[in-house]
Amino acid sequence: MSLSIRNQIAGTVTAVTAGEAMASVKVRLVGGQDITAAITTDAVKDLGLAEGSSVKALVKATEVALATGPVEGISIRNQLAGTVTDVATGGAMGSVKVSVEGGELTAAITKDAVVEALGLASGTSVVALIKSTEISLAAA
């Protein structure tokens, strides 16, 4: 199946904590970084997810925020360290490619954030911030 979601990183489920309606699924990405996805318990059952399951973590580029360092005092659970590999800006928006251990992420953020607030360029160290509710999982 082809998808318009550009951010697809392979990993392995390390834990599933199921609630009545939602579940927290911890995934170790191929590069060794850990992420948490909040998905429905129905999705966990439908995908047959359990510890050791191979998955792909899927994230829309518009759901990836960037910071120039780790952020404390924030509810966003997923903070992936990486390095900017490419920056493209248009009139209002920018597309920033970030190399993370085991893959690449693209963040769609405003041009003002790229240029003025963060001063991003190839080689800049960044942290990709992704809410656990914005990560989808696909069985690999």
XYZ file of C-alpha atoms in Angstrom:
140
model
C 0.000 0.000 0.000
C 1.314 3.435 -0.910
C 0.760 6.267 1.567
C 1.226 10.007 1.495
C 2.758 9.826 4.990
C 6.461 10.380 4.373
C 7.634 9.561 7.872
C 7.810 5.778 8.190
C 10.371 4.256 10.544
C 10.646 0.548 11.313
C 10.753 -0.726 14.864
C 9.826 -3.456 17.309
C 7.127 -3.308 19.975
C 8.702 -3.473 23.436
C 5.547 -3.066 25.551
C 1.782 -2.731 25.241
C -0.250 -1.216 28.065
C -3.930 -1.561 27.232
C -6.729 0.414 28.810
C -10.440 0.173 28.207
C -10.431 2.205 24.985
C -6.835 3.272 24.367
C -3.448 1.591 24.574
C 0.083 2.865 24.989
C 2.504 1.023 22.703
C 6.239 1.439 23.214
C 8.380 0.879 20.141
C 12.155 0.623 19.817
C 13.081 2.114 16.450
C 15.741 0.402 14.324
C 18.236 3.085 15.381
C 17.702 2.335 19.088
C 15.535 5.301 20.031
C 12.247 4.625 21.818
C 8.873 6.130 21.002
C 5.394 5.765 22.420
C 2.237 5.574 20.303
C -1.240 6.041 21.775
C -3.672 3.982 19.687
C -7.014 2.305 20.307
C -7.138 -1.090 21.981
C -9.150 -2.247 18.949
C -6.186 -1.325 16.727
C -3.822 -3.281 18.979
C -6.070 -6.340 18.607
C -6.655 -5.861 14.866
C -2.903 -5.555 14.192
C -2.054 -8.386 16.590
C 0.460 -6.206 18.413
C 2.451 -7.717 21.258
C 5.971 -7.471 22.592
C 8.317 -8.423 19.748
C 5.939 -7.434 16.921
C 7.570 -5.692 13.951
C 5.897 -2.382 13.098
C 6.325 0.814 11.151
C 5.754 4.068 12.997
C 3.931 6.534 10.730
C 3.799 10.289 11.341
C 2.515 13.065 9.073
C 5.120 15.781 8.456
C 2.706 18.403 9.789
C 2.710 16.613 13.163
C 6.486 16.862 13.681
C 7.669 19.907 15.635
C 11.345 20.836 15.945
C 13.414 22.274 18.789
C 17.107 23.100 18.943
C 17.539 20.954 22.060
C 15.699 18.643 24.455
C 12.568 20.206 25.948
C 11.677 19.768 29.614
C 8.344 20.432 31.270
C 6.277 19.393 28.260
C 3.693 16.657 27.781
C 5.074 15.562 24.394
C 6.532 12.118 25.102
C 8.549 11.544 21.946
C 11.747 13.527 21.517
C 14.073 12.157 18.839
C 17.535 13.677 18.503
C 18.722 14.239 14.959
C 20.541 16.405 12.456
C 19.030 18.571 9.726
C 19.979 17.222 6.299
C 17.935 19.517 4.043
C 15.821 22.658 4.290
C 13.418 23.975 1.660
C 11.275 27.061 2.220
C 8.462 28.648 0.282
C 6.417 31.763 0.876
C 4.876 30.625 4.167
C 6.016 27.078 4.935
C 9.205 25.078 5.117
C 10.090 21.410 4.775
C 12.922 20.224 6.994
C 14.487 16.769 6.623
C 16.045 15.376 9.778
C 18.285 12.331 10.013
C 17.569 10.330 13.180
C 19.145 7.052 14.248
C 17.701 4.443 11.899
C 15.771 6.727 9.577
C 14.729 10.131 8.394
C 11.871 12.429 9.390
C 10.381 15.366 7.534
C 8.858 18.264 9.453
C 6.505 20.746 7.777
C 6.821 23.955 9.805
C 6.422 27.659 9.104
C 9.108 29.516 7.192
C 9.364 31.948 10.136
C 10.189 29.035 12.463
C 12.790 27.661 10.050
C 14.555 30.941 9.352
C 13.920 33.367 12.205
C 13.090 31.353 15.325
C 15.383 28.352 14.864
C 17.881 29.355 12.162
C 17.842 25.863 10.690
C 20.364 24.778 8.074
C 21.942 21.528 6.989
C 24.029 20.201 9.891
C 21.974 21.819 12.667
C 21.301 19.533 15.643
C 17.599 19.350 16.462
C 15.081 17.365 18.461
C 11.945 16.166 16.689
C 8.897 16.391 18.961
C 5.924 14.112 18.255
C 2.847 13.643 20.432
C 2.111 9.972 21.100
C -1.435 10.470 19.787
C -0.012 11.523 16.403
C 1.898 8.283 15.793
C 0.112 5.565 13.860
C 1.398 2.008 13.714
C 1.327 -0.447 10.844
C 2.175 -4.121 11.137
C 5.389 -4.768 9.224
